[in-house]
Tab-separated table of C-alpha atoms in Angstrom:
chain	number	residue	atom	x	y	z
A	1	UNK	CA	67.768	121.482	119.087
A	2	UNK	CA	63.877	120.783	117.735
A	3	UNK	CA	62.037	118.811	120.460
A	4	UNK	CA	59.028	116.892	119.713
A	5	UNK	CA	56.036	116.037	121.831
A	6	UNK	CA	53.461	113.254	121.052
A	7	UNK	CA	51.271	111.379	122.591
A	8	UNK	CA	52.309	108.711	124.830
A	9	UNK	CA	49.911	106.211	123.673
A	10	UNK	CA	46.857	105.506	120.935
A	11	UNK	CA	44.334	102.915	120.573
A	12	UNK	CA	42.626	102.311	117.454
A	13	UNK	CA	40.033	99.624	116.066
A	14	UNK	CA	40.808	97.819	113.039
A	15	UNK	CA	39.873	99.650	109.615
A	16	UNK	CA	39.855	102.919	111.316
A	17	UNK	CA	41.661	106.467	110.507
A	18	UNK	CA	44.396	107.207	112.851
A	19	UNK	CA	45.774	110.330	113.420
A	20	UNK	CA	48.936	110.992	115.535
A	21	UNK	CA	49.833	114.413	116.311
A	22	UNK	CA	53.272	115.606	117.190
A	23	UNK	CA	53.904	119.106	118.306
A	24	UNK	CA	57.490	120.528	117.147
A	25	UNK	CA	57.283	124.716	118.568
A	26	UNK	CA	60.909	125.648	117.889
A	27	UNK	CA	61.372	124.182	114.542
A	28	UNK	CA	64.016	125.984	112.011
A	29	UNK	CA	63.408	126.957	109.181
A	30	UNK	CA	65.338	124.065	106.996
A	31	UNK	CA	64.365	121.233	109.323
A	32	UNK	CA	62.200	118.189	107.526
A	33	UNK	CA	59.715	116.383	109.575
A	34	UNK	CA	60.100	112.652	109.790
A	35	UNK	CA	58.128	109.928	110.702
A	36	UNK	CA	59.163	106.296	111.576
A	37	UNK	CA	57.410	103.118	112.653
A	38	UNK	CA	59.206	100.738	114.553
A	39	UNK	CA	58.031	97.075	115.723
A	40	UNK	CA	59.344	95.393	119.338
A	41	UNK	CA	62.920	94.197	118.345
A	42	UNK	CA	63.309	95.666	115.328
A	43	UNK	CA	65.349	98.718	113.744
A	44	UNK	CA	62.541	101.842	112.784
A	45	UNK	CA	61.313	101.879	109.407
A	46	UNK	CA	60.912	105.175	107.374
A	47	UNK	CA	56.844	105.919	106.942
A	48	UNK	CA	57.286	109.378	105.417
A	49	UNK	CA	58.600	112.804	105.225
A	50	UNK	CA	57.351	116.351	104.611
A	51	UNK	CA	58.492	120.344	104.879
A	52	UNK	CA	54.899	121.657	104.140
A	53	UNK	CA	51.373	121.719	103.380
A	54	UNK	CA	50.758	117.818	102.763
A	55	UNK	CA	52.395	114.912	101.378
A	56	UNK	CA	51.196	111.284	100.760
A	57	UNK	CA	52.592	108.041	99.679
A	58	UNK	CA	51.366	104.661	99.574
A	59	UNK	CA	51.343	104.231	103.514
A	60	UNK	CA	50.476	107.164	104.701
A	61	UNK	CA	49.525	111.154	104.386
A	62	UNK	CA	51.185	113.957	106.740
A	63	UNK	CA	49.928	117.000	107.059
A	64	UNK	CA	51.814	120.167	107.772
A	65	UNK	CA	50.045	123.331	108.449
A	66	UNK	CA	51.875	126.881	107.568
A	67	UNK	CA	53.328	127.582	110.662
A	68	UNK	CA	54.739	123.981	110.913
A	69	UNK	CA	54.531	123.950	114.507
A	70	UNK	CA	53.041	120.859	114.240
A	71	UNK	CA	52.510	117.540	111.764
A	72	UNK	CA	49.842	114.916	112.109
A	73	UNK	CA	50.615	111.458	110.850
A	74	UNK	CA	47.400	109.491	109.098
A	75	UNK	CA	47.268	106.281	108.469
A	76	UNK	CA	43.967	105.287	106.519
A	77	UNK	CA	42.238	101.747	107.726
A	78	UNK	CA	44.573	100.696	109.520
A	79	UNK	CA	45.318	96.721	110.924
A	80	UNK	CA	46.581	94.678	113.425
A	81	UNK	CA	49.776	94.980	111.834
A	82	UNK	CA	50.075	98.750	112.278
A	83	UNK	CA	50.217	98.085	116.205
A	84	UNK	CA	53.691	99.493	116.489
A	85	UNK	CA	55.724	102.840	118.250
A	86	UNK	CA	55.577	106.113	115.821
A	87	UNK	CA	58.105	108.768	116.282
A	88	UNK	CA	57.792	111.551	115.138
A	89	UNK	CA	61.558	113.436	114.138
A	90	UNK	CA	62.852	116.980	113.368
A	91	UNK	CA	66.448	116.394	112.725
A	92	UNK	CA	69.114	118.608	114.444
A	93	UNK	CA	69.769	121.200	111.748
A	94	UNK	CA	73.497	121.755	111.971
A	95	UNK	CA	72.838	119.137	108.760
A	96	UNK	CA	74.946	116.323	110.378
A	97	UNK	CA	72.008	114.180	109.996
A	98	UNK	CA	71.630	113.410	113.775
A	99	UNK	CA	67.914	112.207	114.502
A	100	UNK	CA	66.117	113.522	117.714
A	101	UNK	CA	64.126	110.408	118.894
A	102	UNK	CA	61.525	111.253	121.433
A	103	UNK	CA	59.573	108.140	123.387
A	104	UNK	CA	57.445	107.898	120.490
A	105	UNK	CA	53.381	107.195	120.416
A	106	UNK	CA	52.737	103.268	120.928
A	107	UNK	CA	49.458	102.702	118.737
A	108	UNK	CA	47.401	99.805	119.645
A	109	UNK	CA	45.047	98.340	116.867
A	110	UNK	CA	42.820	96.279	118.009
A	111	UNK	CA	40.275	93.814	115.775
B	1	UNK	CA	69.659	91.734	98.085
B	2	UNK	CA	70.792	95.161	99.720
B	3	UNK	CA	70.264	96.387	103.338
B	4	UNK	CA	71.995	96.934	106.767
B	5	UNK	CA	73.204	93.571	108.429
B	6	UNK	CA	74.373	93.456	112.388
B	7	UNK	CA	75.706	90.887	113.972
B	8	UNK	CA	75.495	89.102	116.464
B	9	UNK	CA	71.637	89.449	117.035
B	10	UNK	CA	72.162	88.826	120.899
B	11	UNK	CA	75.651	89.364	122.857
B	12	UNK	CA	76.383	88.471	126.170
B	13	UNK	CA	79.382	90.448	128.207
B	14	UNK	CA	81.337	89.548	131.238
B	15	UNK	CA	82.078	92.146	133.351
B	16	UNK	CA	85.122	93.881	132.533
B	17	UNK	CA	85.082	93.174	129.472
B	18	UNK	CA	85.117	94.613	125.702
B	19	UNK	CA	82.412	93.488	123.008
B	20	UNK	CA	82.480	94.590	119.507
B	21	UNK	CA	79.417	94.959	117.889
B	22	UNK	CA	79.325	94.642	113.646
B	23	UNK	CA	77.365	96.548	111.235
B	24	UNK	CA	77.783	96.457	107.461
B	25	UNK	CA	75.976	97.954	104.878
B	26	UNK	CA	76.292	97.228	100.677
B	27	UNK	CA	73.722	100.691	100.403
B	28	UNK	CA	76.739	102.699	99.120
B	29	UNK	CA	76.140	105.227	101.838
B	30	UNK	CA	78.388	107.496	103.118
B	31	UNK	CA	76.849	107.975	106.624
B	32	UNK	CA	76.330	105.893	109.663
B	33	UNK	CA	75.093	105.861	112.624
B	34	UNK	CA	74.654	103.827	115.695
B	35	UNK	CA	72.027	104.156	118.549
B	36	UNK	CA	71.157	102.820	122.164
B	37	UNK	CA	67.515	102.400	122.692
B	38	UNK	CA	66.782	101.619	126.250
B	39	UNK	CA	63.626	99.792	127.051
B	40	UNK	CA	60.425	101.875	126.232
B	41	UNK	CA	62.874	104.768	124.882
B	42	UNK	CA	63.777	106.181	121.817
B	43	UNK	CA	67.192	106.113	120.354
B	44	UNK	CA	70.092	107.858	121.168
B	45	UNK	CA	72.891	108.517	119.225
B	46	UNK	CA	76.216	107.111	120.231
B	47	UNK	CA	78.556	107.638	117.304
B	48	UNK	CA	78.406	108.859	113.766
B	49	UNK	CA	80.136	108.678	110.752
B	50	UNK	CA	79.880	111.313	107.190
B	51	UNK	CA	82.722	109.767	105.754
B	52	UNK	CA	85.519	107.141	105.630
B	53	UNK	CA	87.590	107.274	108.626
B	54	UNK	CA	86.019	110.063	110.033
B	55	UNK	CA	83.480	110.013	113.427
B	56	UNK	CA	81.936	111.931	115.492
B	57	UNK	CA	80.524	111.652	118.635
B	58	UNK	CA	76.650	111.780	119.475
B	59	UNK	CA	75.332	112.385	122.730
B	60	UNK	CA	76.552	109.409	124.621
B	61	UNK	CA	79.972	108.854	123.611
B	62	UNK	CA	81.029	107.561	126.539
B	63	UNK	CA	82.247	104.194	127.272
B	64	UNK	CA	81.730	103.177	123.857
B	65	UNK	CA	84.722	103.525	120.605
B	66	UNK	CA	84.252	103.173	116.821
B	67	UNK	CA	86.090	103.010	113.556
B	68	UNK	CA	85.419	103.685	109.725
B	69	UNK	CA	88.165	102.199	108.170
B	70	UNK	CA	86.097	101.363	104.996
B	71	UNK	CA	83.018	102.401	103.689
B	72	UNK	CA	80.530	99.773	104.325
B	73	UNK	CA	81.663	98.921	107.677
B	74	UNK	CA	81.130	101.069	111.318
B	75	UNK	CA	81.925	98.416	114.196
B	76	UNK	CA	81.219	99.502	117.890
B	77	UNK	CA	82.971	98.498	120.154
B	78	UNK	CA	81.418	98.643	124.029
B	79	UNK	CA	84.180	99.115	126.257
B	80	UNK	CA	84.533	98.300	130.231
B	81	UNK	CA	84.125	101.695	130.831
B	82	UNK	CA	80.606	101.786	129.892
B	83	UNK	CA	78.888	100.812	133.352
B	84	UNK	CA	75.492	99.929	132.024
B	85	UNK	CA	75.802	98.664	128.448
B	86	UNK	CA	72.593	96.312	128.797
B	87	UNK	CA	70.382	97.702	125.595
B	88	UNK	CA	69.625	97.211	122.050
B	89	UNK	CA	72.010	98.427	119.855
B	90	UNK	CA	70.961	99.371	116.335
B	91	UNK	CA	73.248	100.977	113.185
B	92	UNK	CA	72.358	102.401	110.555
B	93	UNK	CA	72.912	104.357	107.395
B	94	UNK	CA	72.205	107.498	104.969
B	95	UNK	CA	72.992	108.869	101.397
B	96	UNK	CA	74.762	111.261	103.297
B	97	UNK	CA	74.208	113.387	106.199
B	98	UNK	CA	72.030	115.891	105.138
B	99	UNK	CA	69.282	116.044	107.584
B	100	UNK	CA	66.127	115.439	105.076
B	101	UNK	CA	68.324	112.323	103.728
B	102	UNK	CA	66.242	109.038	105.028
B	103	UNK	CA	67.833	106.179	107.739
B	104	UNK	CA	68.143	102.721	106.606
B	105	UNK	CA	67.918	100.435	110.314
B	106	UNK	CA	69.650	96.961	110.522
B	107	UNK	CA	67.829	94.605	112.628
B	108	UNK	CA	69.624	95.588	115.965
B	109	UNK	CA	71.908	93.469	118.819
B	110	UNK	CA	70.568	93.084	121.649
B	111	UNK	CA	73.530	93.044	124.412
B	112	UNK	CA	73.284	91.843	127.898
B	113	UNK	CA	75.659	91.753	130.873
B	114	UNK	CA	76.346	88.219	132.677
């Protein structure tokens, strides 16, 4: 199984660039990289979701690089409101669509 | 208005005792899913589901049954058998189960032993 490792913890000011780095070494070769946000009491929320190179939607950009070891997760200007727990997700690739949730990176925004 | 709905929001269990935990979806989805997240965790799967009454179990089965008798319903049950069921409890749901296909999270129920 794909293991991720993040950072435990970020702290940002408000209308900054945050990037969040997650580290995925023993990623297969049909495995998608995932990204959810999730706020205190609530189910995670799809952000975004790439295989390579980069992709963007309205919320955010990810950026894979060739060997896709790794993905950072950037969210441009961010606000108070971003202040939530990232995870960062390679899914187990026997394609039964089982998520591997790590402890996730806890971004502070502050104003 | 379409989503994941789970009820109740909070549950409270006696010891001993069996709670059944309800998650519907009107996504159309064929897979579900239902995770523990302990506090400042991530989620583990308990139970999952690719089809209509067909499950499998995740990586902490234990102490904890489920059914898919129809399509837009995947109820847990947490039995007596599970010694530490304090947690939130969140379902959700997918196109199918291919692992690129996105998750859909309902709100969550947050259970508690008396």
């Amino acid at each position: 199984l794909a293991k991720t490792t993040q950072p435990i913890s970020m702290d940002s000011y408000e209308g900054q660039e945050v990037n969040i780095t997650c580290s995925h070494n023993n990623i297969a070769t049909n495995d998608y990289i995932t990204w959810y946000q999730q706020f205190p009491s609530q189910g995670p929320r799809f952000i975004i979701q790439g295989y390579k190179t980069k992709v963007t939607n309205e919320v955010a950009s990810l950026f894979i690089p060739a060997d896709r070891k790794s993905s950072t997760l950037s969210l441009p200007r961010v606000s108070l409101s971003d202040t939530a727990v990232y995870y960062c997700l390679v899914a187990d690739s026997s394609n039964t669509g089982k998520l591997i949730f790590g402890q996730g990176t806890t971004l502070q925004v502050k104003p | 208005d379409g989503g994941i709905t789970q009820s109740p929001k909070y549950l409270f269990r006696k010891e001993g005792q069996n709670v059944t935990l309800s998650c519907e979806q009107n996504l159309n989805h064929d897979a579900m899913y239902w995770y523990r997240q302990d506090p400042g965790q991530g989620l583990r799967l308990i139970y999952y589901s690719q089809i209509v009454n067909d499950f499998q179990k995740g990586d902490i089965a234990e102490g904890y049954s489920v059914s898919r008798e129809k399509k837009e319903s995947f109820p847990l049950t947490v039995t007596s058998a599970q010694k530490n069921p304090t947690a939130f409890y969140l379902c959700a749901s997918s196109i199918s189960s291919g692992d690129q296909e996105t998750q859909y999270f309902g709100p969550g129920t947050r259970l508690l032993v008396l």
